[in-house]
CSV table of C-alpha atoms in Angstrom, one decimal:
chain,number,residue,atom,x,y,z
A,1,MET,CA,8.1,-35.5,43.9
A,2,PHE,CA,5.8,-32.7,44.7
A,3,ASN,CA,7.0,-32.2,48.3
A,4,GLY,CA,8.0,-28.7,49.3
A,5,LYS,CA,11.6,-29.0,48.5
A,6,GLY,CA,11.1,-30.6,45.1
A,7,ARG,CA,8.6,-27.9,44.0
A,8,GLY,CA,11.0,-25.3,45.1
A,9,ARG,CA,13.7,-26.8,42.9
A,10,THR,CA,11.4,-27.1,40.0
A,11,LEU,CA,10.4,-23.4,40.4
A,12,LEU,CA,14.0,-22.4,40.7
A,13,SER,CA,15.0,-24.2,37.5
A,14,LEU,CA,11.9,-22.8,35.7
A,15,ALA,CA,13.0,-19.3,36.8
A,16,LEU,CA,16.5,-19.9,35.6
A,17,VAL,CA,15.2,-21.2,32.2
A,18,SER,CA,13.0,-18.1,31.8
A,19,VAL,CA,15.9,-15.8,32.7
A,20,GLY,CA,17.9,-17.6,30.1
A,21,LEU,CA,15.0,-17.2,27.6
A,22,VAL,CA,14.7,-13.5,28.3
A,23,ALA,CA,18.5,-13.1,27.7
A,24,GLN,CA,18.2,-15.0,24.4
A,25,ASP,CA,15.2,-12.9,23.4
A,26,ALA,CA,17.1,-9.7,24.2
A,27,GLU,CA,20.0,-10.8,22.1
A,28,ALA,CA,17.8,-11.7,19.2
A,29,GLN,CA,16.0,-8.4,19.5
A,30,PHE,CA,19.3,-6.6,19.7
A,31,LYS,CA,20.4,-8.3,16.5
A,32,LYS,CA,17.1,-7.4,14.8
A,33,GLN,CA,16.6,-3.9,15.9
A,34,CYS,CA,19.8,-2.4,17.4
A,35,MET,CA,22.7,-4.0,15.6
A,36,SER,CA,22.2,-2.1,12.4
A,37,CYS,CA,23.5,1.0,14.1
A,38,HIS,CA,25.1,-0.2,17.4
A,39,THR,CA,27.6,-2.7,18.6
A,40,VAL,CA,28.7,-3.6,22.1
A,41,GLY,CA,32.5,-3.4,22.1
A,42,ALA,CA,33.1,-3.5,18.4
A,43,GLY,CA,33.2,0.3,17.9
A,44,ALA,CA,30.8,3.0,16.8
A,45,LYS,CA,28.6,2.6,13.7
A,46,VAL,CA,25.8,5.0,12.9
A,47,GLY,CA,25.2,5.3,16.6
A,48,PRO,CA,27.6,4.9,19.5
A,49,ASP,CA,29.3,1.7,20.8
A,50,LEU,CA,27.1,0.7,23.8
A,51,LYS,CA,29.9,-0.8,25.8
A,52,GLY,CA,30.0,0.7,29.3
A,53,LEU,CA,26.6,2.2,28.8
A,54,ALA,CA,25.9,2.0,32.6
A,55,GLU,CA,29.0,4.2,33.3
A,56,ARG,CA,27.7,7.0,31.0
A,57,ARG,CA,23.9,7.0,31.5
A,58,THR,CA,21.4,6.2,34.2
A,59,LYS,CA,19.2,3.2,33.7
A,60,ASP,CA,16.1,5.3,33.7
A,61,TRP,CA,17.4,7.6,31.0
A,62,ALA,CA,18.7,4.8,28.8
A,63,THR,CA,15.6,2.6,28.9
A,64,GLY,CA,13.3,5.6,28.5
A,65,PHE,CA,15.3,6.7,25.4
A,66,MET,CA,15.2,3.2,23.9
A,67,MET,CA,11.5,3.2,24.1
A,68,ALA,CA,10.8,6.7,22.6
A,69,PRO,CA,13.9,8.5,21.3
A,70,GLY,CA,11.8,10.9,19.4
A,71,SER,CA,10.1,12.4,22.5
A,72,TYR,CA,13.5,13.1,24.1
A,73,LEU,CA,14.6,15.1,21.1
A,74,ASP,CA,11.2,16.8,20.9
A,75,ARG,CA,11.5,18.1,24.4
A,76,GLY,CA,15.1,19.2,23.8
A,77,ASP,CA,16.9,16.7,26.2
A,78,ALA,CA,20.5,17.9,26.3
A,79,THR,CA,22.1,14.4,26.1
A,80,ALA,CA,19.8,13.4,23.2
A,81,THR,CA,20.6,16.6,21.3
A,82,GLU,CA,24.3,16.0,21.8
A,83,LEU,CA,24.0,12.4,20.5
A,84,LEU,CA,22.1,13.6,17.5
A,85,LYS,CA,24.9,15.9,16.7
A,86,ALA,CA,27.5,13.1,17.1
A,87,ALA,CA,25.5,11.0,14.7
A,88,ASN,CA,25.5,13.7,12.0
A,89,GLY,CA,21.8,14.4,12.5
A,90,VAL,CA,20.7,10.8,11.9
A,91,LYS,CA,17.7,10.3,14.3
A,92,MET,CA,17.2,7.1,16.1
A,93,PRO,CA,13.8,5.8,14.9
A,94,ASP,CA,11.0,5.0,17.4
A,95,LEU,CA,11.1,1.2,17.3
A,96,GLY,CA,8.1,0.5,19.5
A,97,ILE,CA,10.4,-1.1,22.2
A,98,THR,CA,8.4,-1.9,25.4
A,99,ALA,CA,9.5,-1.2,28.9
A,100,GLY,CA,10.2,-4.9,29.6
A,101,GLU,CA,12.3,-5.2,26.4
A,102,ALA,CA,14.2,-2.0,27.1
A,103,GLU,CA,15.1,-3.4,30.6
A,104,ALA,CA,16.2,-6.7,29.0
A,105,ILE,CA,18.4,-4.9,26.5
A,106,TRP,CA,19.9,-2.7,29.2
A,107,LYS,CA,20.8,-5.9,31.1
A,108,LEU,CA,22.2,-7.5,28.0
A,109,VAL,CA,24.5,-4.6,27.3
A,110,ASP,CA,25.5,-4.4,31.0
A,111,ASP,CA,26.2,-8.2,31.1
A,112,ALA,CA,28.2,-8.1,27.9
A,113,THR,CA,30.2,-5.1,29.1
A,114,LYS,CA,31.1,-6.9,32.4
A,115,ALA,CA,31.9,-10.2,30.7
A,116,GLY,CA,34.0,-8.4,28.0
A,117,LYS,CA,31.7,-10.0,25.3
A,118,VAL,CA,31.4,-8.4,21.9
A,119,ILE,CA,28.1,-8.1,20.2
A,120,GLY,CA,28.0,-7.2,16.5
A,121,SER,CA,30.9,-6.3,14.2
A,122,ALA,CA,32.1,-3.2,12.5
A,123,GLY,CA,31.3,-4.7,9.1
A,124,ILE,CA,33.3,-5.3,6.0
A,125,ALA,CA,36.4,-3.2,5.9
A,126,ARG,CA,37.9,-3.7,2.5
A,127,PRO,CA,38.3,-0.9,0.0
A,128,VAL,CA,35.5,-0.2,-2.5
A,129,THR,CA,36.0,-1.3,-6.1
A,130,PRO,CA,34.2,0.0,-9.2
A,131,ALA,CA,32.6,-3.5,-9.5
A,132,ASP,CA,31.1,-3.0,-6.0
A,133,ILE,CA,29.6,0.3,-7.1
A,134,ALA,CA,28.2,-1.1,-10.3
A,135,ASN,CA,26.8,-4.1,-8.5
A,136,GLY,CA,25.4,-1.8,-5.8
A,137,ARG,CA,23.5,0.2,-8.5
A,138,LEU,CA,22.0,-3.0,-10.0
A,139,LEU,CA,20.9,-4.1,-6.6
A,140,PHE,CA,19.5,-0.7,-5.7
A,141,GLU,CA,17.5,-0.5,-8.9
A,142,GLY,CA,16.2,-4.1,-8.7
A,143,ARG,CA,17.9,-5.3,-11.9
A,144,LYS,CA,19.8,-7.7,-9.7
A,145,HIS,CA,17.9,-9.6,-7.0
A,146,PHE,CA,18.9,-9.7,-3.3
A,147,ALA,CA,19.8,-13.2,-2.4
A,148,LYS,CA,17.2,-13.6,0.4
A,149,GLY,CA,14.5,-11.9,-1.6
A,150,ALA,CA,14.5,-8.4,-0.1
A,151,PRO,CA,12.7,-5.8,-2.3
A,152,ALA,CA,14.8,-3.4,-4.4
A,153,CYS,CA,15.7,-0.1,-2.7
A,154,LEU,CA,14.2,1.8,-5.7
A,155,SER,CA,10.7,0.7,-4.6
A,156,CYS,CA,10.7,3.5,-2.0
A,157,HIS,CA,13.9,5.4,-2.3
A,158,SER,CA,15.6,7.6,-4.9
A,159,ALA,CA,19.3,8.2,-5.2
A,160,SER,CA,20.7,10.7,-7.7
A,161,SER,CA,19.8,9.4,-11.2
A,162,ALA,CA,19.0,5.8,-10.3
A,163,GLY,CA,16.1,4.1,-12.1
A,164,PHE,CA,14.0,5.1,-15.1
A,165,ALA,CA,11.9,8.2,-14.2
A,166,GLY,CA,13.5,8.4,-10.8
A,167,GLY,CA,13.2,6.3,-7.6
A,168,GLY,CA,10.4,5.9,-5.1
A,169,SER,CA,9.3,8.6,-2.8
A,170,LEU,CA,7.7,6.7,0.1
A,171,GLY,CA,11.1,6.8,1.9
A,172,PRO,CA,13.7,9.6,1.8
A,173,ASP,CA,16.1,10.4,-1.0
A,174,LEU,CA,19.3,8.5,-0.3
A,175,THR,CA,21.7,10.5,-2.5
A,176,ALA,CA,23.5,12.1,0.4
A,177,VAL,CA,22.9,9.5,3.1
A,178,SER,CA,26.5,8.1,2.8
A,179,GLY,CA,27.9,11.4,3.9
A,180,LYS,CA,25.6,11.4,6.9
A,181,MET,CA,26.0,7.8,8.1
A,182,GLY,CA,29.5,7.2,7.0
A,183,LYS,CA,30.9,3.7,7.7
A,184,GLY,CA,27.8,2.7,9.5
A,185,LEU,CA,25.7,2.8,6.4
A,186,ALA,CA,26.4,-0.7,5.2
A,187,SER,CA,25.4,-2.2,8.5
A,188,ALA,CA,22.3,0.1,8.8
A,189,ILE,CA,21.0,-1.4,5.5
A,190,GLU,CA,21.9,-5.0,6.3
A,191,THR,CA,19.1,-5.3,8.7
A,192,PRO,CA,17.3,-1.9,8.5
A,193,ALA,CA,15.5,-1.0,11.8
A,194,PHE,CA,13.5,1.8,10.4
A,195,PRO,CA,9.8,1.2,11.2
A,196,THR,CA,8.4,0.8,7.7
A,197,MET,CA,11.3,-1.4,6.7
A,198,GLN,CA,12.0,-3.6,9.7
A,199,ASN,CA,9.1,-6.1,9.2
A,200,VAL,CA,9.9,-6.5,5.6
A,201,PHE,CA,13.7,-6.9,6.0
A,202,ALA,CA,13.6,-9.0,9.1
A,203,LYS,CA,12.3,-11.8,6.9
A,204,ALA,CA,14.7,-11.0,4.1
A,205,PRO,CA,17.9,-9.3,5.3
A,206,LEU,CA,20.6,-8.3,2.9
A,207,THR,CA,23.9,-10.3,3.1
A,208,ALA,CA,26.8,-8.3,4.5
A,209,GLU,CA,28.3,-8.3,1.0
A,210,GLU,CA,25.1,-6.9,-0.7
A,211,ALA,CA,24.8,-4.2,2.0
A,212,PHE,CA,28.5,-3.3,1.4
A,213,GLN,CA,27.8,-3.0,-2.4
A,214,VAL,CA,24.7,-0.9,-2.0
A,215,ALA,CA,26.5,1.3,0.5
A,216,ALA,CA,29.4,1.6,-2.1
A,217,PHE,CA,26.9,2.7,-4.7
A,218,LEU,CA,25.4,5.3,-2.4
A,219,GLY,CA,28.9,6.4,-1.4
A,220,SER,CA,29.7,7.0,-5.1
A,221,VAL,CA,26.7,9.3,-5.6
A,222,SER,CA,26.9,11.2,-2.3
A,223,LYS,CA,28.5,14.3,-3.8
A,224,GLU,CA,25.9,14.5,-6.6
A,225,PRO,CA,22.8,16.8,-6.4
A,226,PRO,CA,19.7,15.1,-4.8
A,227,ALA,CA,17.3,13.3,-7.1
A,228,LYS,CA,15.1,15.6,-9.1
A,229,LYS,CA,11.4,15.5,-8.5
A,230,ASP,CA,10.3,13.6,-11.5
A,231,ILE,CA,7.0,14.6,-13.1
A,232,MET,CA,7.0,12.0,-15.9
A,233,LEU,CA,4.4,9.8,-14.1
A,234,PRO,CA,1.5,12.3,-13.9
A,235,ILE,CA,2.4,13.6,-17.4
A,236,VAL,CA,2.4,10.1,-19.0
A,237,GLY,CA,-0.8,9.4,-17.0
A,238,LEU,CA,-2.5,12.4,-18.5
A,239,ILE,CA,-1.3,11.4,-22.0
A,240,GLY,CA,-2.7,8.0,-21.4
A,241,LEU,CA,-6.0,9.5,-20.3
A,242,VAL,CA,-6.3,11.7,-23.4
A,243,GLY,CA,-5.5,8.7,-25.6
A,244,GLY,CA,-8.1,6.6,-23.8
A,245,LEU,CA,-10.7,9.3,-24.4
A,246,GLN,CA,-9.9,9.4,-28.1
A,247,ILE,CA,-10.3,5.6,-28.3
A,248,SER,CA,-13.6,5.7,-26.5
A,249,ARG,CA,-14.9,8.4,-28.9
A,250,ILE,CA,-14.1,6.2,-31.8
A,251,VAL,CA,-15.8,3.2,-30.1
A,252,ALA,CA,-18.8,5.3,-29.2
A,253,ARG,CA,-19.5,6.2,-32.8
A,254,ARG,CA,-21.1,2.8,-33.3
A,255,ARG,CA,-23.1,3.2,-30.1
A,256,PHE,CA,-26.8,2.4,-30.1
A,257,LYS,CA,-28.5,5.6,-29.2
A,258,GLY,CA,-32.1,4.4,-29.0
A,259,VAL,CA,-34.9,4.8,-31.5
A,260,ARG,CA,-36.8,7.7,-30.1
A,261,SER,CA,-34.5,10.5,-31.2
A,262,GLN,CA,-34.6,9.1,-34.7
A,263,LEU,CA,-38.4,9.0,-34.7
A,264,LYS,CA,-38.9,12.6,-33.5
A,265,PRO,CA,-39.4,15.0,-36.3
A,266,LYS,CA,-36.4,17.2,-36.6
A,267,ALA,CA,-37.1,20.8,-35.6
B,1,MET,CA,-0.2,1.8,18.8
B,2,LEU,CA,-3.7,1.2,20.2
B,3,THR,CA,-5.2,3.4,17.6
B,4,ASN,CA,-3.4,1.5,14.9
B,5,THR,CA,-4.6,-1.8,16.3
B,6,PHE,CA,-8.2,-0.5,16.2
B,7,LEU,CA,-8.0,1.1,12.8
B,8,PHE,CA,-6.1,-1.6,11.0
B,9,VAL,CA,-7.3,-4.7,12.9
B,10,GLY,CA,-10.7,-4.1,14.6
B,11,TYR,CA,-12.1,-1.8,12.0
B,12,PRO,CA,-11.5,-3.9,8.9
B,13,TYR,CA,-12.8,-7.0,10.6
B,14,LEU,CA,-15.9,-5.1,11.8
B,15,MET,CA,-16.5,-3.8,8.2
B,16,ILE,CA,-16.0,-7.2,6.6
B,17,VAL,CA,-18.4,-8.9,9.1
B,18,LEU,CA,-20.9,-6.2,8.5
B,19,ALA,CA,-20.6,-6.6,4.7
B,20,ILE,CA,-21.1,-10.4,4.8
B,21,LEU,CA,-23.9,-10.5,7.4
B,22,VAL,CA,-26.0,-7.7,6.0
B,23,SER,CA,-25.5,-8.9,2.5
B,24,ILE,CA,-26.9,-12.3,3.5
B,25,ILE,CA,-29.8,-10.8,5.4
B,26,ARG,CA,-30.6,-8.4,2.5
B,27,TYR,CA,-30.5,-11.2,0.0
B,28,ARG,CA,-32.8,-13.4,2.1
B,29,TYR,CA,-35.4,-10.8,2.6
B,30,THR,CA,-35.3,-8.6,-0.5
B,31,PRO,CA,-33.5,-10.6,-3.1
B,32,PHE,CA,-34.7,-8.4,-6.0
B,33,SER,CA,-33.1,-5.3,-4.4
B,34,PHE,CA,-29.6,-6.7,-5.4
B,35,SER,CA,-29.2,-4.4,-8.3
B,36,SER,CA,-27.6,-1.1,-9.2
B,37,LEU,CA,-31.1,0.3,-9.7
B,38,SER,CA,-30.3,1.5,-13.1
B,39,SER,CA,-31.3,5.0,-14.1
B,40,GLN,CA,-30.3,4.6,-17.7
B,41,PHE,CA,-34.0,4.9,-18.6
B,42,LEU,CA,-34.1,8.4,-17.1
B,43,GLU,CA,-30.9,9.8,-18.5
B,44,ASN,CA,-28.6,7.9,-20.8
B,45,ASP,CA,-26.1,10.3,-22.4
B,46,GLN,CA,-24.0,11.4,-19.4
B,47,LEU,CA,-24.4,7.9,-17.9
B,48,TYR,CA,-22.9,6.3,-21.0
B,49,TRP,CA,-19.6,8.3,-20.6
B,50,GLY,CA,-19.5,8.4,-16.9
B,51,SER,CA,-20.3,4.8,-16.3
B,52,ASN,CA,-17.9,3.5,-19.0
B,53,PHE,CA,-15.0,5.6,-17.8
B,54,TRP,CA,-15.7,4.8,-14.2
B,55,HIS,CA,-16.1,1.0,-14.7
B,56,TRP,CA,-13.2,0.5,-17.1
B,57,GLY,CA,-10.9,2.6,-14.8
B,58,ILE,CA,-11.9,1.1,-11.5
B,59,VAL,CA,-12.1,-2.5,-12.6
B,60,ILE,CA,-8.6,-2.4,-14.0
B,61,VAL,CA,-7.2,-0.6,-11.0
B,62,LEU,CA,-8.9,-3.2,-8.7
B,63,LEU,CA,-7.6,-6.1,-10.7
B,64,GLY,CA,-4.1,-4.6,-10.2
B,65,HIS,CA,-4.7,-4.4,-6.4
B,66,LEU,CA,-6.0,-8.0,-6.4
B,67,THR,CA,-2.9,-9.2,-8.3
B,68,ALA,CA,-0.5,-7.5,-5.9
B,69,PHE,CA,-2.5,-9.0,-3.0
B,70,LEU,CA,-2.5,-12.5,-4.3
B,71,MET,CA,0.9,-12.6,-6.0
B,72,PRO,CA,3.2,-9.9,-4.5
B,73,GLY,CA,6.2,-11.8,-5.7
B,74,ALA,CA,5.1,-11.6,-9.3
B,75,ILE,CA,4.7,-7.9,-9.1
B,76,LEU,CA,8.1,-7.4,-7.6
B,77,SER,CA,9.6,-9.6,-10.3
B,78,TRP,CA,7.9,-7.5,-13.0
B,79,ASN,CA,9.1,-4.3,-11.3
B,80,ALA,CA,12.7,-5.6,-11.2
B,81,ASN,CA,13.2,-3.6,-14.4
B,82,PRO,CA,12.7,0.2,-13.7
B,83,VAL,CA,11.1,0.7,-17.2
B,84,ARG,CA,8.6,-2.1,-16.6
B,85,LEU,CA,7.9,-0.6,-13.2
B,86,PHE,CA,7.2,2.8,-14.8
B,87,LEU,CA,4.9,1.3,-17.4
B,88,LEU,CA,2.9,-0.5,-14.7
B,89,GLU,CA,2.6,2.7,-12.6
B,90,ALA,CA,1.7,4.8,-15.6
B,91,THR,CA,-1.1,2.4,-16.5
B,92,GLY,CA,-2.4,2.5,-13.0
B,93,VAL,CA,-2.3,6.3,-12.9
B,94,THR,CA,-4.1,6.5,-16.3
B,95,MET,CA,-6.8,4.1,-15.2
B,96,GLY,CA,-7.1,6.0,-11.9
B,97,MET,CA,-7.6,9.3,-13.7
B,98,LEU,CA,-10.1,7.7,-16.1
B,99,ALA,CA,-12.1,6.4,-13.0
B,100,LEU,CA,-11.9,9.8,-11.4
B,101,LEU,CA,-13.2,11.5,-14.5
B,102,GLY,CA,-16.1,9.0,-14.8
B,103,LEU,CA,-16.9,9.2,-11.1
B,104,VAL,CA,-17.0,13.1,-11.1
B,105,SER,CA,-19.3,13.0,-14.1
B,106,LEU,CA,-21.6,10.5,-12.4
B,107,LEU,CA,-21.6,12.5,-9.2
B,108,VAL,CA,-22.5,15.7,-11.1
B,109,ARG,CA,-25.2,13.9,-13.0
B,110,ARG,CA,-26.7,12.6,-9.8
B,111,LEU,CA,-26.7,15.9,-8.1
B,112,THR,CA,-27.8,18.1,-11.0
B,113,HIS,CA,-30.1,16.2,-13.3
B,114,SER,CA,-33.7,16.7,-12.2
B,115,ARG,CA,-35.0,13.3,-13.1
B,116,ILE,CA,-32.1,11.6,-11.4
B,117,LYS,CA,-32.5,13.7,-8.3
B,118,VAL,CA,-35.9,12.2,-7.8
B,119,VAL,CA,-34.5,8.6,-7.5
B,120,THR,CA,-31.4,9.6,-5.5
B,121,SER,CA,-31.1,8.5,-1.9
B,122,THR,CA,-28.8,9.7,0.9
B,123,MET,CA,-26.8,6.5,0.7
B,124,ASP,CA,-26.2,7.1,-3.1
B,125,VAL,CA,-24.6,10.4,-2.3
B,126,ILE,CA,-22.6,9.0,0.7
B,127,ILE,CA,-21.2,6.1,-1.4
B,128,LEU,CA,-20.3,8.4,-4.3
B,129,VAL,CA,-18.4,10.8,-2.0
B,130,LEU,CA,-16.6,7.8,-0.3
B,131,LEU,CA,-15.6,6.5,-3.7
B,132,LEU,CA,-14.4,9.9,-4.6
B,133,VAL,CA,-12.2,10.0,-1.4
B,134,GLN,CA,-11.0,6.5,-2.4
B,135,VAL,CA,-9.9,7.4,-5.9
B,136,VAL,CA,-8.4,10.8,-5.0
B,137,SER,CA,-6.4,9.3,-2.1
B,138,GLY,CA,-5.3,6.4,-4.4
B,139,LEU,CA,-4.1,8.8,-7.0
B,140,ASP,CA,-2.4,11.0,-4.3
B,141,THR,CA,-0.6,7.9,-3.0
B,142,ALA,CA,0.4,6.8,-6.5
B,143,LEU,CA,1.8,10.2,-7.3
B,144,ARG,CA,3.3,11.4,-4.0
B,145,TYR,CA,4.5,8.1,-2.5
B,146,ARG,CA,6.1,6.2,-5.4
B,147,TRP,CA,6.4,3.4,-6.3
B,148,GLY,CA,3.2,2.1,-4.8
B,149,SER,CA,3.0,-1.1,-6.8
B,150,SER,CA,6.3,-2.2,-5.2
B,151,TRP,CA,5.7,-1.2,-1.7
B,152,PHE,CA,2.1,-2.5,-1.8
B,153,ALA,CA,3.7,-5.9,-2.5
B,154,THR,CA,6.1,-5.6,0.4
B,155,ASN,CA,4.0,-3.9,3.0
B,156,ALA,CA,0.3,-3.8,2.2
B,157,ALA,CA,0.1,-7.3,0.7
B,158,PRO,CA,1.5,-9.1,3.8
B,159,TYR,CA,-0.8,-6.9,6.0
B,160,LEU,CA,-3.9,-7.7,4.0
B,161,GLN,CA,-3.0,-11.4,3.9
B,162,SER,CA,-2.4,-11.5,7.6
B,163,LEU,CA,-6.0,-10.3,8.0
B,164,PHE,CA,-7.3,-13.2,6.0
B,165,PHE,CA,-5.2,-15.7,7.9
B,166,PHE,CA,-6.6,-14.3,11.2
B,167,ASN,CA,-3.1,-13.4,12.3
B,168,PRO,CA,-3.2,-9.6,11.9
B,169,LYS,CA,0.1,-7.8,11.5
B,170,PRO,CA,-0.8,-4.1,11.5
B,171,GLN,CA,2.9,-3.3,12.1
B,172,TYR,CA,3.4,-3.6,8.3
B,173,VAL,CA,1.3,-0.5,7.6
B,174,ALA,CA,1.4,1.3,11.0
B,175,SER,CA,4.2,3.6,9.9
B,176,LEU,CA,2.9,4.5,6.5
B,177,PRO,CA,2.0,8.2,5.8
B,178,LEU,CA,-1.5,9.6,6.3
B,179,GLY,CA,-2.4,9.5,2.6
B,180,PRO,CA,-2.1,5.7,2.1
B,181,LYS,CA,-3.8,5.2,5.5
B,182,ILE,CA,-6.8,7.2,4.5
B,183,HIS,CA,-6.9,5.1,1.3
B,184,MET,CA,-7.0,1.9,3.3
B,185,LEU,CA,-9.5,3.1,5.9
B,186,SER,CA,-11.9,4.5,3.3
B,187,ALA,CA,-11.6,1.1,1.4
B,188,PHE,CA,-12.7,-0.7,4.6
B,189,THR,CA,-15.6,1.7,5.0
B,190,ILE,CA,-16.7,1.2,1.4
B,191,ILE,CA,-16.6,-2.6,2.0
B,192,GLY,CA,-18.8,-2.2,5.1
B,193,LEU,CA,-21.3,-0.1,3.2
B,194,ILE,CA,-21.6,-2.5,0.2
B,195,PRO,CA,-24.8,-4.1,1.4
B,196,PHE,CA,-26.4,-0.8,2.3
B,197,THR,CA,-26.0,0.8,-1.1
B,198,ARG,CA,-26.3,0.3,-4.8
B,199,LEU,CA,-22.8,-1.3,-4.7
B,200,VAL,CA,-24.5,-4.6,-4.0
B,201,HIS,CA,-24.8,-4.9,-7.7
B,202,PHE,CA,-21.2,-6.0,-8.0
B,203,LEU,CA,-22.0,-9.1,-5.9
B,204,VAL,CA,-24.4,-10.2,-8.6
B,205,VAL,CA,-22.5,-9.3,-11.7
B,206,PRO,CA,-24.0,-11.5,-14.4
B,207,LEU,CA,-20.6,-13.1,-15.2
B,208,HIS,CA,-22.4,-16.2,-16.6
B,209,TYR,CA,-23.6,-14.0,-19.5
B,210,LEU,CA,-20.0,-14.5,-20.8
B,211,TRP,CA,-20.5,-18.2,-21.4
B,212,ARG,CA,-24.2,-18.8,-21.6
B,213,THR,CA,-25.7,-19.7,-25.0
B,214,PRO,CA,-26.3,-16.4,-26.8
B,215,GLN,CA,-29.8,-15.1,-27.0
B,216,LEU,CA,-30.8,-13.7,-30.4
B,217,VAL,CA,-33.0,-10.7,-30.4
B,218,ILE,CA,-35.2,-11.0,-33.5
B,219,TRP,CA,-36.6,-7.8,-35.0
B,220,ASN,CA,-39.5,-8.0,-37.4
B,221,ARG,CA,-37.8,-5.8,-39.9
B,222,ARG,CA,-34.3,-4.5,-40.3
B,223,PRO,CA,-34.2,-1.5,-38.0
B,224,GLU,CA,-32.5,0.9,-40.5
B,225,LYS,CA,-35.1,0.3,-43.1
B,226,ARG,CA,-37.9,0.7,-40.7
B,227,PHE,CA,-36.7,4.0,-39.3
B,228,ASN,CA,-35.9,5.4,-42.7
B,229,SER,CA,-39.3,4.6,-44.1
B,230,GLN,CA,-41.2,5.9,-41.0
B,231,SER,CA,-39.4,9.2,-40.8
B,232,GLY,CA,-40.7,10.0,-44.2
B,233,ARG,CA,-37.4,10.8,-45.8
């Protein structure tokens, strides 16, 4: 079995299997990290349709950009700047893609292009109803739970007047995001690839319907002024502090102060 | 990436190991040094306020962190209503401010009171300053990067749990802003310094006092009577 020919065949089949695995990994990674903004052959979303990438860009440029899009923009790369303009100023996040992964994704896109295979979809395309907007608001605020257990948007984001005393401020205000991302917004929040979100939402993605509803809500507020900086939290905190001090003064009246002060003759 | 791996994987493990090992060694060789080395006898008035504010504030804040670490889902469910979320956050901020007030008062006491200065070591000052960094960065995080109770549950809790399961996932916190990162790093530093400072006292909190049989202190005479008669009034 382990004569030269047999070993050669085993190695060959192992190599084929591993090539298959790499392709599978690349597709899984594409779904997790790229598909929120890109498709191959299903049209542009937040970012461009990647079909025919090899005809537009060199491999070096494309893989380099995948790994660190921020640095291309920082040094004023002409193509990157143009892409940023086309995407309404929505920057592609630095996703921590390694050189090997970038190469595999390049190959995946190239193979899909050549085979005429479509990866991803352009998302739900029905008209928005008032019920979508109302549901989207409930989901955004957390009053309604996401089916797969994703945390409420309000945890980190604000949007116009959503929430009591405003939304979170770890992430950006999303009031105007709909105008920027347009139709791509729903798919961008279905499996968000932003660094702080991707680990959390990879485990608990939104359903296409939920993403559509949240996007509908964000669309409904996109013309409103951005969320106000809410100062209720520090103010209520201070009120609580003053209240606490008052309580402690009352409690301290019964405090045992030692016997010496009482024994000393009063001057 | 490499820096993040060191700061949020290597460093916390280093500090935890240091805390456990040195605590054991210190307890074996100088068991009676496990104490807060009370200075109540030297100055009691400022200590009463400072210590009470500090301990009430910090213990409640720590219990909040512990709950979010152990039961992140419960916190998220509570926070599902924005009003409840706000109440939780406001309680946290109040307690944080109370702790800050107490801590500053204890720090001032330690640095200005002549009797206390005599028994103050370098480590006392170092740990107080670190605790100050910890509380200030915590309040800064709570106020500038809302709503911390929710995103602690989604990002910090899985990260901290991953450390305990020896399967560290620093990617959960790698992209957080500088403020919360300082808060985490100074927390790890404080954990590492526990056995080198007065902080060891919290490892030997006499919790059993809560359910032991009560000890009655018997006075010879009723104190009020005694003082009144002796002061000659």
